[in-house]
DNA sequence: ACCCAGGAAATTC
DNA sequence: GAATTTCATGGG
């Protein structure tokens, strides 16, 4: 991966397997906005970023080299060879090959672990537009203001100091008590997400579901999108339908060490082709 | 009015 | 233990 510093921008040259719309609007993150024609703006790790693809290059605007190396390079998983992984996955099953070729520009983001955990607690029994609204109100109400319209994701410590009524303006419904329980466990160190990052996948799952409101599915999403555990395999309603109808008899482990990447290809492909399940 | 939404907890059988 | 109900809220 080669990059250059041009003015205040960082340019990653000859990027492959990267489509911003596919990556940022496929249901793994909830905070990126498309400005126009593939140009996106969003916040992660307390930094606002505006980026787009120009020709064969990925351009990160008003971005320091330090932020690129420390935050955005891992965030966008720029060191991983997705072409190679897609080729391996394609041999597993022909429909997986088709799903991967449908959106080959998806990458698994490395989001802030706490943001991923909290966001997927909010996602339960909910739809994506409303999930985005709740998270947006959570950030503007309790995050740190970074610019006129952008806020950091509020820390577990800040949310741990609140009660259920304090969260009523974000209209998260029954999930408010789960958010606060999770915030308290993370802020107190009772749950240590960085330790979970290095645990065996089974121990990590067991630890995460100690949090009220975190079951198997939210735990898998936290592992995959927040802790970059690429073998995690979230099974939501879409994935259960897909497994039953498109991959009968197969289990998550059949997809190997990059099962999580297979999962997001299948999830996105299924969501974009609902007629497959009528 | 009714149904569903990237589920999980509480209750019932 | 497995199956069912309930949980807020908003949109279709």
GROMACS .gro file of C-alpha atoms (C1' of nucleotides) in nm:
model
  303
    1UNK     CA    1   0.000   0.000   0.000
    2UNK     CA    2   0.160   0.326  -0.117
    3UNK     CA    3   0.043   0.668  -0.015
    4UNK     CA    4   0.150   1.028  -0.076
    5UNK     CA    5   0.096   1.353   0.110
    6UNK     CA    6  -0.043   1.621  -0.121
    7UNK     CA    7  -0.127   1.953   0.042
    8UNK     CA    8  -0.345   1.865   0.339
    9UNK     CA    9  -0.461   1.538   0.184
   10UNK     CA   10  -0.342   1.179   0.197
   11UNK     CA   11  -0.367   0.990  -0.131
   12UNK     CA   12  -0.358   0.610  -0.135
   13UNK     CA   13  -0.245   0.509  -0.480
   14UNK     CA   14  -0.390   0.233  -0.698
   15UNK     CA   15  -0.636   0.110  -0.440
   16UNK     CA   16  -0.828  -0.207  -0.522
   17UNK     CA   17  -1.129  -0.380  -0.369
   18UNK     CA   18  -1.260  -0.054  -0.227
   19UNK     CA   19  -1.597   0.104  -0.297
   20UNK     CA   20  -1.697   0.365  -0.042
   21UNK     CA   21  -2.069   0.325  -0.091
   22UNK     CA   22  -2.048  -0.053  -0.059
   23UNK     CA   23  -1.824  -0.031   0.247
   24UNK     CA   24  -1.987   0.258   0.433
   25UNK     CA   25  -2.352   0.190   0.351
   26UNK     CA   26  -2.378  -0.188   0.383
   27UNK     CA   27  -2.506  -0.205   0.741
   28UNK     CA   28  -2.176  -0.246   0.928
   29UNK     CA   29  -2.158   0.121   1.033
   30UNK     CA   30  -2.427   0.381   1.086
   31UNK     CA   31  -2.257   0.720   1.088
   32UNK     CA   32  -2.128   0.794   0.736
   33UNK     CA   33  -2.307   1.034   0.504
   34UNK     CA   34  -2.277   1.048   0.128
   35UNK     CA   35  -2.227   1.409   0.017
   36UNK     CA   36  -2.233   1.363  -0.361
   37UNK     CA   37  -2.121   1.102  -0.612
   38UNK     CA   38  -1.927   0.869  -0.388
   39UNK     CA   39  -1.790   1.138  -0.158
   40UNK     CA   40  -1.840   1.054   0.211
   41UNK     CA   41  -1.799   1.232   0.541
   42UNK     CA   42  -1.806   1.077   0.885
   43UNK     CA   43  -1.650   1.046   1.227
   44UNK     CA   44  -1.444   0.777   1.396
   45UNK     CA   45  -1.203   0.784   1.688
   46UNK     CA   46  -1.295   1.146   1.751
   47UNK     CA   47  -1.191   1.268   1.405
   48UNK     CA   48  -1.401   1.398   1.117
   49UNK     CA   49  -1.298   1.266   0.776
   50UNK     CA   50  -1.405   1.354   0.423
   51UNK     CA   51  -1.291   1.111   0.155
   52UNK     CA   52  -1.359   0.997  -0.200
   53UNK     CA   53  -1.211   0.792  -0.478
   54UNK     CA   54  -1.047   0.979  -0.764
   55UNK     CA   55  -0.951   0.750  -1.050
   56UNK     CA   56  -0.751   0.467  -0.898
   57UNK     CA   57  -0.674   0.656  -0.579
   58UNK     CA   58  -0.842   0.690  -0.243
   59UNK     CA   59  -0.816   1.052  -0.124
   60UNK     CA   60  -0.852   1.145   0.243
   61UNK     CA   61  -0.909   1.520   0.266
   62UNK     CA   62  -0.760   1.740   0.538
   63UNK     CA   63  -0.596   1.439   0.697
   64UNK     CA   64  -0.258   1.431   0.870
   65UNK     CA   65  -0.013   1.152   0.804
   66UNK     CA   66  -0.034   1.060   1.171
   67UNK     CA   67  -0.414   1.023   1.164
   68UNK     CA   68  -0.389   0.825   0.843
   69UNK     CA   69  -0.141   0.578   0.989
   70UNK     CA   70  -0.294   0.555   1.336
   71UNK     CA   71  -0.664   0.567   1.255
   72UNK     CA   72  -0.772   0.543   0.893
   73UNK     CA   73  -0.534   0.281   0.755
   74UNK     CA   74  -0.653   0.023   1.009
   75UNK     CA   75  -1.010   0.160   1.003
   76UNK     CA   76  -1.043   0.087   0.631
   77UNK     CA   77  -0.839  -0.234   0.658
   78UNK     CA   78  -0.604  -0.110   0.388
   79UNK     CA   79  -0.332  -0.369   0.450
   80UNK     CA   80  -0.552  -0.672   0.387
   81UNK     CA   81  -0.553  -0.831   0.041
   82UNK     CA   82  -0.924  -0.869  -0.032
   83UNK     CA   83  -0.862  -0.993  -0.387
   84UNK     CA   84  -0.682  -1.293  -0.248
   85UNK     CA   85  -0.946  -1.357   0.019
   86UNK     CA   86  -1.229  -1.327  -0.232
   87UNK     CA   87  -1.058  -1.579  -0.455
   88UNK     CA   88  -1.030  -1.823  -0.165
   89UNK     CA   89  -1.393  -1.769  -0.059
   90UNK     CA   90  -1.517  -1.812  -0.415
   91UNK     CA   91  -1.399  -2.172  -0.414
   92UNK     CA   92  -1.616  -2.255  -0.114
   93UNK     CA   93  -1.954  -2.215  -0.284
   94UNK     CA   94  -2.077  -2.078  -0.619
   95UNK     CA   95  -2.338  -1.852  -0.457
   96UNK     CA   96  -2.072  -1.707  -0.229
   97UNK     CA   97  -1.870  -1.634  -0.542
   98UNK     CA   98  -2.170  -1.456  -0.690
   99UNK     CA   99  -2.230  -1.256  -0.371
  100UNK     CA  100  -1.864  -1.152  -0.352
  101UNK     CA  101  -1.861  -1.040  -0.715
  102UNK     CA  102  -2.182  -0.841  -0.658
  103UNK     CA  103  -2.003  -0.604  -0.416
  104UNK     CA  104  -1.627  -0.669  -0.432
  105UNK     CA  105  -1.558  -0.324  -0.289
  106UNK     CA  106  -1.679  -0.404   0.062
  107UNK     CA  107  -1.415  -0.396   0.335
  108UNK     CA  108  -1.464  -0.480   0.701
  109UNK     CA  109  -1.413  -0.161   0.900
  110UNK     CA  110  -1.223  -0.154   1.230
  111UNK     CA  111  -1.458   0.066   1.425
  112UNK     CA  112  -1.416   0.180   1.783
  113UNK     CA  113  -1.499  -0.127   1.991
  114UNK     CA  114  -1.732   0.061   2.225
  115UNK     CA  115  -1.911   0.229   1.934
  116UNK     CA  116  -1.962  -0.106   1.764
  117UNK     CA  117  -2.094  -0.269   2.082
  118UNK     CA  118  -2.330   0.018   2.160
  119UNK     CA  119  -2.447   0.057   1.799
  120UNK     CA  120  -2.538  -0.308   1.762
  121UNK     CA  121  -2.719  -0.309   2.097
  122UNK     CA  122  -2.928  -0.030   1.945
  123UNK     CA  123  -2.972  -0.230   1.624
  124UNK     CA  124  -3.169  -0.511   1.786
  125UNK     CA  125  -3.525  -0.555   1.662
  126UNK     CA  126  -3.482  -0.228   1.473
  127UNK     CA  127  -3.446  -0.102   1.117
  128UNK     CA  128  -3.145   0.070   0.969
  129UNK     CA  129  -3.291   0.420   0.914
  130UNK     CA  130  -3.409   0.435   1.273
  131UNK     CA  131  -3.081   0.288   1.405
  132UNK     CA  132  -2.901   0.574   1.229
  133UNK     CA  133  -3.138   0.828   1.382
  134UNK     CA  134  -3.095   0.699   1.737
  135UNK     CA  135  -2.715   0.689   1.706
  136UNK     CA  136  -2.710   1.037   1.556
  137UNK     CA  137  -2.911   1.173   1.849
  138UNK     CA  138  -2.692   0.980   2.095
  139UNK     CA  139  -2.382   1.146   1.952
  140UNK     CA  140  -2.522   1.498   1.925
  141UNK     CA  141  -2.664   1.476   2.278
  142UNK     CA  142  -2.373   1.319   2.463
  143UNK     CA  143  -2.068   1.321   2.235
  144UNK     CA  144  -1.802   1.590   2.201
  145UNK     CA  145  -1.869   1.850   1.934
  146UNK     CA  146  -1.595   1.831   1.670
  147UNK     CA  147  -1.732   2.078   1.414
  148UNK     CA  148  -2.064   2.244   1.332
  149UNK     CA  149  -2.245   1.921   1.247
  150UNK     CA  150  -2.022   1.646   1.375
  151UNK     CA  151  -1.982   1.484   1.714
  152UNK     CA  152  -1.771   1.206   1.858
  153UNK     CA  153  -1.935   0.887   1.971
  154UNK     CA  154  -1.994   0.933   2.346
  155UNK     CA  155  -1.758   0.733   2.565
  156UNK     CA  156  -1.876   0.451   2.788
  157UNK     CA  157  -1.772   0.663   3.084
  158UNK     CA  158  -2.002   0.950   2.986
  159UNK     CA  159  -2.298   0.718   2.921
  160UNK     CA  160  -2.235   0.527   3.245
  161UNK     CA  161  -2.311   0.845   3.439
  162UNK     CA  162  -2.662   0.870   3.288
  163UNK     CA  163  -2.990   0.704   3.377
  164UNK     CA  164  -3.269   0.576   3.154
  165UNK     CA  165  -3.461   0.903   3.162
  166UNK     CA  166  -3.153   1.093   3.047
  167UNK     CA  167  -3.161   0.882   2.731
  168UNK     CA  168  -3.528   0.947   2.654
  169UNK     CA  169  -3.448   1.224   2.399
  170UNK     CA  170  -3.270   0.976   2.172
  171UNK     CA  171  -3.588   0.759   2.161
  172UNK     CA  172  -3.408   0.426   2.180
  173UNK     CA  173  -3.703   0.262   2.355
  174UNK     CA  174  -3.641  -0.050   2.563
  175UNK     CA  175  -3.276  -0.046   2.455
  176UNK     CA  176  -3.190   0.246   2.684
  177UNK     CA  177  -3.140   0.022   2.986
  178UNK     CA  178  -2.914  -0.203   2.780
  179UNK     CA  179  -2.699   0.092   2.668
  180UNK     CA  180  -2.652   0.202   3.026
  181UNK     CA  181  -2.573  -0.148   3.153
  182UNK     CA  182  -2.313  -0.192   2.879
  183UNK     CA  183  -2.164   0.152   2.948
  184UNK     CA  184  -2.131   0.076   3.317
  185UNK     CA  185  -1.964  -0.259   3.260
  186UNK     CA  186  -1.719  -0.112   3.007
  187UNK     CA  187  -1.646   0.206   3.206
  188UNK     CA  188  -1.580   0.012   3.526
  189UNK     CA  189  -1.345  -0.230   3.353
  190UNK     CA  190  -1.577  -0.518   3.440
  191UNK     CA  191  -1.579  -0.580   3.064
  192UNK     CA  192  -1.248  -0.498   2.894
  193UNK     CA  193  -1.295  -0.483   2.518
  194UNK     CA  194  -0.922  -0.472   2.446
  195UNK     CA  195  -0.870  -0.791   2.644
  196UNK     CA  196  -1.161  -0.950   2.461
  197UNK     CA  197  -0.990  -0.861   2.133
  198UNK     CA  198  -0.715  -1.113   2.210
  199UNK     CA  199  -0.926  -1.390   2.364
  200UNK     CA  200  -1.023  -1.710   2.190
  201UNK     CA  201  -1.342  -1.654   1.994
  202UNK     CA  202  -1.544  -1.871   2.233
  203UNK     CA  203  -1.415  -1.690   2.544
  204UNK     CA  204  -1.477  -1.355   2.374
  205UNK     CA  205  -1.838  -1.450   2.298
  206UNK     CA  206  -1.895  -1.571   2.651
  207UNK     CA  207  -1.759  -1.246   2.792
  208UNK     CA  208  -1.966  -1.018   2.567
  209UNK     CA  209  -2.298  -1.187   2.634
  210UNK     CA  210  -2.257  -1.108   3.004
  211UNK     CA  211  -2.380  -0.763   2.907
  212UNK     CA  212  -2.756  -0.718   2.935
  213UNK     CA  213  -2.903  -0.681   2.588
  214UNK     CA  214  -2.612  -0.858   2.421
  215UNK     CA  215  -2.693  -1.197   2.277
  216UNK     CA  216  -2.517  -1.409   2.018
  217UNK     CA  217  -2.585  -1.180   1.726
  218UNK     CA  218  -2.480  -0.850   1.887
  219UNK     CA  219  -2.169  -1.023   2.024
  220UNK     CA  220  -2.072  -1.142   1.674
  221UNK     CA  221  -2.119  -0.792   1.529
  222UNK     CA  222  -1.905  -0.642   1.806
  223UNK     CA  223  -1.634  -0.898   1.737
  224UNK     CA  224  -1.640  -0.852   1.361
  225UNK     CA  225  -1.687  -0.476   1.323
  226UNK     CA  226  -1.536  -0.347   1.647
  227UNK     CA  227  -1.261  -0.596   1.727
  228UNK     CA  228  -1.178  -0.703   1.372
  229UNK     CA  229  -1.226  -1.070   1.442
  230UNK     CA  230  -1.274  -1.180   1.084
  231UNK     CA  231  -1.388  -1.529   1.182
  232UNK     CA  232  -1.698  -1.389   1.360
  233UNK     CA  233  -2.022  -1.463   1.172
  234UNK     CA  234  -2.330  -1.261   1.274
  235UNK     CA  235  -2.658  -1.443   1.206
  236UNK     CA  236  -2.943  -1.195   1.181
  237UNK     CA  237  -3.278  -1.257   1.013
  238UNK     CA  238  -3.132  -1.199   0.665
  239UNK     CA  239  -2.837  -1.430   0.724
  240UNK     CA  240  -3.057  -1.702   0.870
  241UNK     CA  241  -3.278  -1.685   0.563
  242UNK     CA  242  -2.971  -1.690   0.338
  243UNK     CA  243  -2.815  -1.986   0.519
  244UNK     CA  244  -3.139  -2.181   0.502
  245UNK     CA  245  -3.227  -2.101   0.140
  246UNK     CA  246  -2.891  -2.049  -0.032
  247UNK     CA  247  -2.643  -2.254   0.176
  248UNK     CA  248  -2.848  -2.545   0.316
  249UNK     CA  249  -2.649  -2.773   0.543
  250UNK     CA  250  -2.357  -2.532   0.578
  251UNK     CA  251  -2.241  -2.384   0.908
  252UNK     CA  252  -2.042  -2.066   0.981
  253UNK     CA  253  -1.719  -2.259   1.033
  254UNK     CA  254  -1.748  -2.398   0.680
  255UNK     CA  255  -1.655  -2.048   0.560
  256UNK     CA  256  -1.313  -2.062   0.729
  257UNK     CA  257  -1.099  -1.799   0.898
  258UNK     CA  258  -1.249  -1.519   0.687
  259UNK     CA  259  -1.608  -1.623   0.754
  260UNK     CA  260  -1.694  -1.268   0.859
  261UNK     CA  261  -1.601  -1.135   0.517
  262UNK     CA  262  -1.809  -1.409   0.356
  263UNK     CA  263  -2.091  -1.308   0.589
  264UNK     CA  264  -2.093  -0.945   0.479
  265UNK     CA  265  -2.090  -1.037   0.110
  266UNK     CA  266  -2.385  -1.270   0.171
  267UNK     CA  267  -2.571  -1.023   0.394
  268UNK     CA  268  -2.540  -0.738   0.146
  269UNK     CA  269  -2.623  -0.958  -0.152
  270UNK     CA  270  -2.932  -1.091   0.026
  271UNK     CA  271  -3.055  -0.749   0.132
  272UNK     CA  272  -3.017  -0.622  -0.224
  273UNK     CA  273  -3.205  -0.927  -0.362
  274UNK     CA  274  -3.508  -0.975  -0.136
  275UNK     CA  275  -3.690  -1.154  -0.419
  276UNK     CA  276  -3.465  -1.455  -0.352
  277UNK     CA  277  -3.663  -1.522  -0.035
  278UNK     CA  278  -4.024  -1.470  -0.147
  279DA     C1'  279  -5.550  -0.108   1.265
  280DC     C1'  280  -5.160  -0.416   1.140
  281DC     C1'  281  -4.695  -0.558   1.030
  282DC     C1'  282  -4.211  -0.544   1.044
  283DA     C1'  283  -3.744  -0.401   1.183
  284DG     C1'  284  -2.925  -0.664   1.127
  285DG     C1'  285  -3.276  -0.953   1.887
  286DA     C1'  286  -3.275  -1.053   2.356
  287DA     C1'  287  -3.504  -1.112   2.808
  288DA     C1'  288  -3.881  -1.281   3.050
  289DT     C1'  289  -4.235  -1.594   3.077
  290DT     C1'  290  -4.478  -2.007   2.980
  291DC     C1'  291  -4.536  -2.463   2.841
  292DG     C1'  292  -3.514  -2.686   2.785
  293DA     C1'  293  -3.770  -2.542   2.383
  294DA     C1'  294  -4.133  -2.242   2.220
  295DT     C1'  295  -4.377  -1.805   2.278
  296DT     C1'  296  -4.448  -1.331   2.434
  297DT     C1'  297  -4.299  -0.890   2.539
  298DC     C1'  298  -4.020  -0.508   2.495
  299DA     C1'  299  -4.051   0.106   2.256
  300DT     C1'  300  -4.057   0.337   1.849
  301DG     C1'  301  -4.126   0.464   1.376
  302DG     C1'  302  -4.239   0.370   0.899
  303DG     C1'  303  -4.496   0.141   0.541
   0.00000   0.00000   0.00000
